[in-house]
Structures are given as C-alpha cells and as structure tokens.
PDB file of C-alpha atoms in Angstrom:
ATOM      1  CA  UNK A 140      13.613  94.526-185.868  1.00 51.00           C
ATOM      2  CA  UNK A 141      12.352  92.993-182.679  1.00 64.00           C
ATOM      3  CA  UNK A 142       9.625  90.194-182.924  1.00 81.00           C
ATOM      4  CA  UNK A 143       6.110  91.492-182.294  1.00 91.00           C
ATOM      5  CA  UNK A 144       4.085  89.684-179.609  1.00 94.00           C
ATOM      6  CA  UNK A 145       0.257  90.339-179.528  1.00 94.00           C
ATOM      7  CA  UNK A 146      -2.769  89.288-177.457  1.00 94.00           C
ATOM      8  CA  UNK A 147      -6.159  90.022-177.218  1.00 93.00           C
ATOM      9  CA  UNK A 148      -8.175  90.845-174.075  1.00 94.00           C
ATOM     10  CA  UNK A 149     -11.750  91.601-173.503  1.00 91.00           C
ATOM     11  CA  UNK A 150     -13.339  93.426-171.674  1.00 89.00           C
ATOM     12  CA  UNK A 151     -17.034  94.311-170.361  1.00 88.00           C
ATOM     13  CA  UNK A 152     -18.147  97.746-171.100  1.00 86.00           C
ATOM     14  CA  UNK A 153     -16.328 100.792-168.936  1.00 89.00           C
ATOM     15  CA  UNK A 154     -15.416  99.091-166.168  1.00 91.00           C
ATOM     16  CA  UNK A 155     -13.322  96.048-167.769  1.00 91.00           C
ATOM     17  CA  UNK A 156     -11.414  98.871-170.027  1.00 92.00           C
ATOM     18  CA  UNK A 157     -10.596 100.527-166.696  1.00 93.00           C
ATOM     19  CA  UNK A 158      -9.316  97.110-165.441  1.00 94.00           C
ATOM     20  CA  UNK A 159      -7.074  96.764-168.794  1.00 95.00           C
ATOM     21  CA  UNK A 160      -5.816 100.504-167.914  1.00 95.00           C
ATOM     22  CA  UNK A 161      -5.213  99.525-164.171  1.00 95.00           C
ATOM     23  CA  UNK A 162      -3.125  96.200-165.024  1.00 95.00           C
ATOM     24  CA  UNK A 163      -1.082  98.359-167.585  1.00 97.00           C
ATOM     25  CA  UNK A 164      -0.613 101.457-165.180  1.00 97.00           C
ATOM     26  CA  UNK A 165       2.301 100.070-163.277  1.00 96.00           C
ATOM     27  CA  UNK A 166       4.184  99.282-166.564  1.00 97.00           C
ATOM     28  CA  UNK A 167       4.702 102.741-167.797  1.00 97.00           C
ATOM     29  CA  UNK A 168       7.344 104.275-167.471  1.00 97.00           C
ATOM     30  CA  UNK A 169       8.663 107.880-168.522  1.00 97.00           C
ATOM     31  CA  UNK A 170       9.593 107.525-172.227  1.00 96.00           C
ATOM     32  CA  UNK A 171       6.875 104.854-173.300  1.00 97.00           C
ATOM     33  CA  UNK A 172       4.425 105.214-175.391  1.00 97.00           C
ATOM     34  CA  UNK A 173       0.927 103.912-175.765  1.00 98.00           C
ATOM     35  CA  UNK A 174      -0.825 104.019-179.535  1.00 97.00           C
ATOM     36  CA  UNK A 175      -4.432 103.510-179.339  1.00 96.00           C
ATOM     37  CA  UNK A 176      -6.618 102.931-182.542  1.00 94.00           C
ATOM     38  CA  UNK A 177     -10.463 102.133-182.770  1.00 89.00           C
ATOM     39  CA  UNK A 178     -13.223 103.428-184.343  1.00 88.00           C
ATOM     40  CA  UNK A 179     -15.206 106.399-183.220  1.00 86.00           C
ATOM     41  CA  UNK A 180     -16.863 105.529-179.589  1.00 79.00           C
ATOM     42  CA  UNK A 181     -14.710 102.402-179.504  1.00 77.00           C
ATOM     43  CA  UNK A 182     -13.696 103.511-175.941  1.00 83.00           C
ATOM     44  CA  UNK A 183     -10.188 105.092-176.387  1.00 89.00           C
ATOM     45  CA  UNK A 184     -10.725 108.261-174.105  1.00 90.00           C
ATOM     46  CA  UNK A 185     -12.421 105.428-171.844  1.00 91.00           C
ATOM     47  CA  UNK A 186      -8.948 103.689-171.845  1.00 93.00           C
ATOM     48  CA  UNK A 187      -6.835 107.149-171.292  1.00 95.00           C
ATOM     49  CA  UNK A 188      -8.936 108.580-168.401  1.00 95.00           C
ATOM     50  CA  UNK A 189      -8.946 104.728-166.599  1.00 95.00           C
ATOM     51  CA  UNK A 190      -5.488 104.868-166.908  1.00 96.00           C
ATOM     52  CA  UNK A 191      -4.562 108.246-166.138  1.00 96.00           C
ATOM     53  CA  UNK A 192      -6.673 107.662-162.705  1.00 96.00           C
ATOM     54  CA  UNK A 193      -4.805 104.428-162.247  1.00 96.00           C
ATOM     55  CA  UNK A 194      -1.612 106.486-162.679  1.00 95.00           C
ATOM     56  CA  UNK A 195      -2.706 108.781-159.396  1.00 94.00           C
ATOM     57  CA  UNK A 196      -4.110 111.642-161.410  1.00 93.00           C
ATOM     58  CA  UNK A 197      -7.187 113.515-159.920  1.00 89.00           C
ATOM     59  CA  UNK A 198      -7.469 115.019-163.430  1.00 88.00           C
ATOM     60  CA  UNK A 199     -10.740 115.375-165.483  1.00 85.00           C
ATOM     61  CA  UNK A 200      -9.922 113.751-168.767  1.00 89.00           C
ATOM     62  CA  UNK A 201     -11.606 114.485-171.798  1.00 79.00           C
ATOM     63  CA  UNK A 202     -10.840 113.627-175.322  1.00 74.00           C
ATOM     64  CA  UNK A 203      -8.347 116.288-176.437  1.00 67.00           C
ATOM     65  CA  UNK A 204      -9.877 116.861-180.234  1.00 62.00           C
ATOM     66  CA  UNK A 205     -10.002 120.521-180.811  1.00 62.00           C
ATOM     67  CA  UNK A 206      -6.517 121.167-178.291  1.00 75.00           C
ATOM     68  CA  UNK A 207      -4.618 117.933-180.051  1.00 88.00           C
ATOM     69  CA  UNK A 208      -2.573 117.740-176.303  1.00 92.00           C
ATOM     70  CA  UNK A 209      -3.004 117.901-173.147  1.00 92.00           C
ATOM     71  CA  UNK A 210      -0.600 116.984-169.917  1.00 95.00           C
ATOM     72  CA  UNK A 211      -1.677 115.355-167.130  1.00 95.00           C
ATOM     73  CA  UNK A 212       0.409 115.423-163.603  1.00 95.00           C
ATOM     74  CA  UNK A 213       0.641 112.315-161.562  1.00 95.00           C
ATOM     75  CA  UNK A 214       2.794 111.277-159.062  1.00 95.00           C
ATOM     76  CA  UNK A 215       5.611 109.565-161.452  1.00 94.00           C
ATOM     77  CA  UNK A 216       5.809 111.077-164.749  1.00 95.00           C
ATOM     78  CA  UNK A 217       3.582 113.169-166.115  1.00 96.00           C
ATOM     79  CA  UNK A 218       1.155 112.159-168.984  1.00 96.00           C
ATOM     80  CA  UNK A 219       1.101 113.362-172.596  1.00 96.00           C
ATOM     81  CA  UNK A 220      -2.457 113.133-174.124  1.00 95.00           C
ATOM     82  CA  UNK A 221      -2.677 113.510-177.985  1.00 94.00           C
ATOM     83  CA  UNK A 222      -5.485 112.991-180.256  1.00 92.00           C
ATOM     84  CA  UNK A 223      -4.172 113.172-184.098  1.00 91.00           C
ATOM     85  CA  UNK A 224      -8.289 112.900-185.191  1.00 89.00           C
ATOM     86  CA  UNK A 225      -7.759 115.888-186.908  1.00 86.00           C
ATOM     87  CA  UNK A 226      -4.662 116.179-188.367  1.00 88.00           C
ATOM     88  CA  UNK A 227      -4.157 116.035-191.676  1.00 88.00           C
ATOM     89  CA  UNK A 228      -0.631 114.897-191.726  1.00 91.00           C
ATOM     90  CA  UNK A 229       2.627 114.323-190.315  1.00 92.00           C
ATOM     91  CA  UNK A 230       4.001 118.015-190.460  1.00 90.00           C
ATOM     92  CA  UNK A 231       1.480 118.945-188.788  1.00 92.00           C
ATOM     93  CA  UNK A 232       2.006 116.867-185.338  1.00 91.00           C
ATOM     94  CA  UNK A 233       5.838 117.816-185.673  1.00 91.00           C
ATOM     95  CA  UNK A 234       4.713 121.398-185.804  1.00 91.00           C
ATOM     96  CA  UNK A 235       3.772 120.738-182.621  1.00 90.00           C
ATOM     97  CA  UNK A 236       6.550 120.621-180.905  1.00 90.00           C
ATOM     98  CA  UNK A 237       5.638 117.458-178.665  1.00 93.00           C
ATOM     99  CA  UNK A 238       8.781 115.564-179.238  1.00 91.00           C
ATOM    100  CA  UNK A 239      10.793 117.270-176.579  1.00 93.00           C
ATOM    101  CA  UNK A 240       8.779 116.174-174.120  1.00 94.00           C
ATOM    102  CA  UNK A 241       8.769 111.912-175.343  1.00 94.00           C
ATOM    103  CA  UNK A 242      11.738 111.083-173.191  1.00 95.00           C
ATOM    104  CA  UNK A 243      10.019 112.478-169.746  1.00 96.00           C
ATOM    105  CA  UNK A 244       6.129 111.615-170.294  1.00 97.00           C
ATOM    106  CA  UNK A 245       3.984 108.754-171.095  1.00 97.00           C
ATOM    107  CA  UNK A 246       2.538 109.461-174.500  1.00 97.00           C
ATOM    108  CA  UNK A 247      -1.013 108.336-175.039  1.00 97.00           C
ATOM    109  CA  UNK A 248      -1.945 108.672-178.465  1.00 96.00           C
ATOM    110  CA  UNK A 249      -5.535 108.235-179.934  1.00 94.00           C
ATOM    111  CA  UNK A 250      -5.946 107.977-183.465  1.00 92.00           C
ATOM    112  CA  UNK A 251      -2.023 107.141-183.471  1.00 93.00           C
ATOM    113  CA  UNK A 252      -2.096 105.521-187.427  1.00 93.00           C
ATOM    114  CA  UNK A 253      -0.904 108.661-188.290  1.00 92.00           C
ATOM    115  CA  UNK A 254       1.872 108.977-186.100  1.00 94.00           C
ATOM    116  CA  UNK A 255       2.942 105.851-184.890  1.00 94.00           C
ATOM    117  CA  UNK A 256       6.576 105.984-186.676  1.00 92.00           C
ATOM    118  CA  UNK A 257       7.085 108.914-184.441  1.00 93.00           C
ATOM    119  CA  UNK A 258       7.526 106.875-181.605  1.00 94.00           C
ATOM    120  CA  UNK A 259      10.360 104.371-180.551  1.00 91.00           C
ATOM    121  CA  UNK A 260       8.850 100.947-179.363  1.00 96.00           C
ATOM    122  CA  UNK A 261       5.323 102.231-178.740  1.00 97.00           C
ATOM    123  CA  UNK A 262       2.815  99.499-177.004  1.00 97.00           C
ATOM    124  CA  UNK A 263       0.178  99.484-179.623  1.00 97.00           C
ATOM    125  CA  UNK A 264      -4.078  99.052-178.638  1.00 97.00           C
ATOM    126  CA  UNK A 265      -6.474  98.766-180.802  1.00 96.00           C
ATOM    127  CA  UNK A 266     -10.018  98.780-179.289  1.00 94.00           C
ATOM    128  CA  UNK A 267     -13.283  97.449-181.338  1.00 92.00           C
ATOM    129  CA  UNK A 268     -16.408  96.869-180.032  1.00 84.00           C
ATOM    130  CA  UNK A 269     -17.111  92.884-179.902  1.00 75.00           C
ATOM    131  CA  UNK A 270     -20.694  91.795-179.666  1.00 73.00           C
ATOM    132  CA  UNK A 271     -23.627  93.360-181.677  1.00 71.00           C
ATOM    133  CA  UNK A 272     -25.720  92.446-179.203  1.00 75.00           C
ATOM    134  CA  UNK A 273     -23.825  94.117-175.908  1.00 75.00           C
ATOM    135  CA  UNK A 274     -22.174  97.348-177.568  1.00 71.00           C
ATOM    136  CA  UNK A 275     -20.299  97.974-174.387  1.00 77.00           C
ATOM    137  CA  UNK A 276     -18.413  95.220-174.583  1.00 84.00           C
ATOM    138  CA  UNK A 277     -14.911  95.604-176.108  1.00 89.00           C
ATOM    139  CA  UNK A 278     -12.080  93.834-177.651  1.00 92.00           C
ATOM    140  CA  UNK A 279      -8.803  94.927-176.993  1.00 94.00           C
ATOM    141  CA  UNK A 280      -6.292  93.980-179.341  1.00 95.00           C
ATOM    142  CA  UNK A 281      -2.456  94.498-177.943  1.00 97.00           C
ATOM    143  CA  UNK A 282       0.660  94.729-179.695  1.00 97.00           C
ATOM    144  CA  UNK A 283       4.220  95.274-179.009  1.00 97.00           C
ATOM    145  CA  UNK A 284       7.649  94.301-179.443  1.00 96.00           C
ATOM    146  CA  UNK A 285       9.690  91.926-177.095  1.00 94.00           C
ATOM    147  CA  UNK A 286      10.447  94.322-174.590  1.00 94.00           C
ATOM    148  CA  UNK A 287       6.572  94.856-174.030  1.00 97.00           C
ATOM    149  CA  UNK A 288       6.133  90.734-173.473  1.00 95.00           C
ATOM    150  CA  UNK A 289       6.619  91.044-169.852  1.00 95.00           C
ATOM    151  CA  UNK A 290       3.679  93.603-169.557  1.00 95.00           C
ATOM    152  CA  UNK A 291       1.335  91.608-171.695  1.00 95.00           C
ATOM    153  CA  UNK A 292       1.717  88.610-170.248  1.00 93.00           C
ATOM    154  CA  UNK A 293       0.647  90.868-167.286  1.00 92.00           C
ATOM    155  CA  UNK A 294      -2.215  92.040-168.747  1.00 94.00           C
ATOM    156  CA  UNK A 295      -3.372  88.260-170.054  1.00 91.00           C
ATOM    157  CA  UNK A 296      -2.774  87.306-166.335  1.00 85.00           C
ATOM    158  CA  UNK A 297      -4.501  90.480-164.405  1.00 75.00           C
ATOM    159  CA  UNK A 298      -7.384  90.748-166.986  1.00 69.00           C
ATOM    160  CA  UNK A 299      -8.140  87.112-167.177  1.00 64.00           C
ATOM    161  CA  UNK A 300     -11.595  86.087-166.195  1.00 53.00           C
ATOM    162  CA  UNK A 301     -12.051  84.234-163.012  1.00 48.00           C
ATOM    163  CA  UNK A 302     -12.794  80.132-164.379  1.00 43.00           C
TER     164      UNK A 302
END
C-alpha cells in the first residue's frame, strides 16, 4: 500500500476554501476522486461549488442531500457530485449505479466515510472549523497517497500565506 502523505491548510472563511478549491482545480483529472468529511456547516458544499467554478462550470451548486448525485459539465471532464448524508449503507450507494461513470468524472464526495473504499486512490479532505472565536475560519486537513504528493505540495505552496 502506498505511503500516505498529509498536510494541513487553512483557510479564512469562504473565500480561502475557494482558494484551496482553485489551487486543486488544475490537478483533477477524469478518474480522481475527492472524499470530503467535516461536520455539518464545516464548509464542504463551500469546497465543491469553489471548485466546480474553478473547473469552468457556470453551474449553480447546491448540496445534493435529498438527490444523493448530481453532474456538473465543465470544459474537461464532467463532475460527479455525491452526498452519502443519508445513506444508510453501502448497498445502498452501489444501488446507485454511479460506478460506471468513476473512470470519466471527477467524483466529489461529501460525507465520503461511508464510501471511501469505493474509490481507487481518492484525495481525502477533511474540513473543521478552527477558531471559536472566527467560525468562518477553517482547517483543511489533506490526505492522500504518493501519487497525490505532487498536488499537495501544490496546495502548501499556492495556499500559503504571504510572510
């Protein structure tokens, strides 16, 4: 099993996750898949409709609770939206039928825990809110193996506060 390399990035409400999203946009890749975990209102539709937009979509995203999925078009591939809040378990999201589309979308994937082993080599974000006192602000924790290293050293690099 590859070696998992991990970093953590922060960001300042809204507008520092859509930063995050930016730097990752030009990463993905049909195939790849991004698992993001948090806490209710930790900012994981945030994340998917900065990045979606950084990926050329015009689309209005919204958290896709109640449809589970929803595609996106943009000018590379297009983007898979899932949001396994309320499944119950794993048959269900394979009763789906969403795996024939893995090899020619991005997958984002809120409220992935569930899932996550149906995914090869996902890039794995977990958001939190960081400071009691600003509840905007956000930590966001990412995870992936070797093959992601490239892209988040990228992210360290693009994200990185100016000194």
């Amino acid at each position: 099993m590859d070696e998992q390399v991990e970093t953590v990035l922060h960001a300042d409400g809204p507008e520092g996750t859509a930063r995050v999203a930016a730097a990752l946009a030009p990463h993905l890749h049909a195939g790849d898949a991004v698992l993001l975990t948090g806490e209710l209102a930790a900012g994981k539709t945030t994340f998917v409709s900065a990045l979606v937009a950084a990926l050329g979509s015009a689309a209005a995203v919204s958290s896709p609770t109640f449809s589970l999925a929803q595609f996106y078009p943009t000018p590379g591939p297009r983007i898979l939206h899932v949001d396994t809040y309320r499944l119950t378990d794993l048959t269900e999201f394979r009763d789906l039928g969403l795996d024939e589309y893995l090899d020619e979308v991005v997958a984002l994937v809120e409220w992935a825990d569930l899932v996550a082993g149906e995914f090869v080599d996902p890039l794995r974000m977990h958001l939190a809110a960081s400071d009691p006192d600003d509840p905007a602000r956000r930590t966001i924790t990412v995870r992936g193996s070797d093959r992601w290293a490239p892209v988040i050293d990228a992210l360290e690099s693009t994200t990185r506060s100016p000194a």
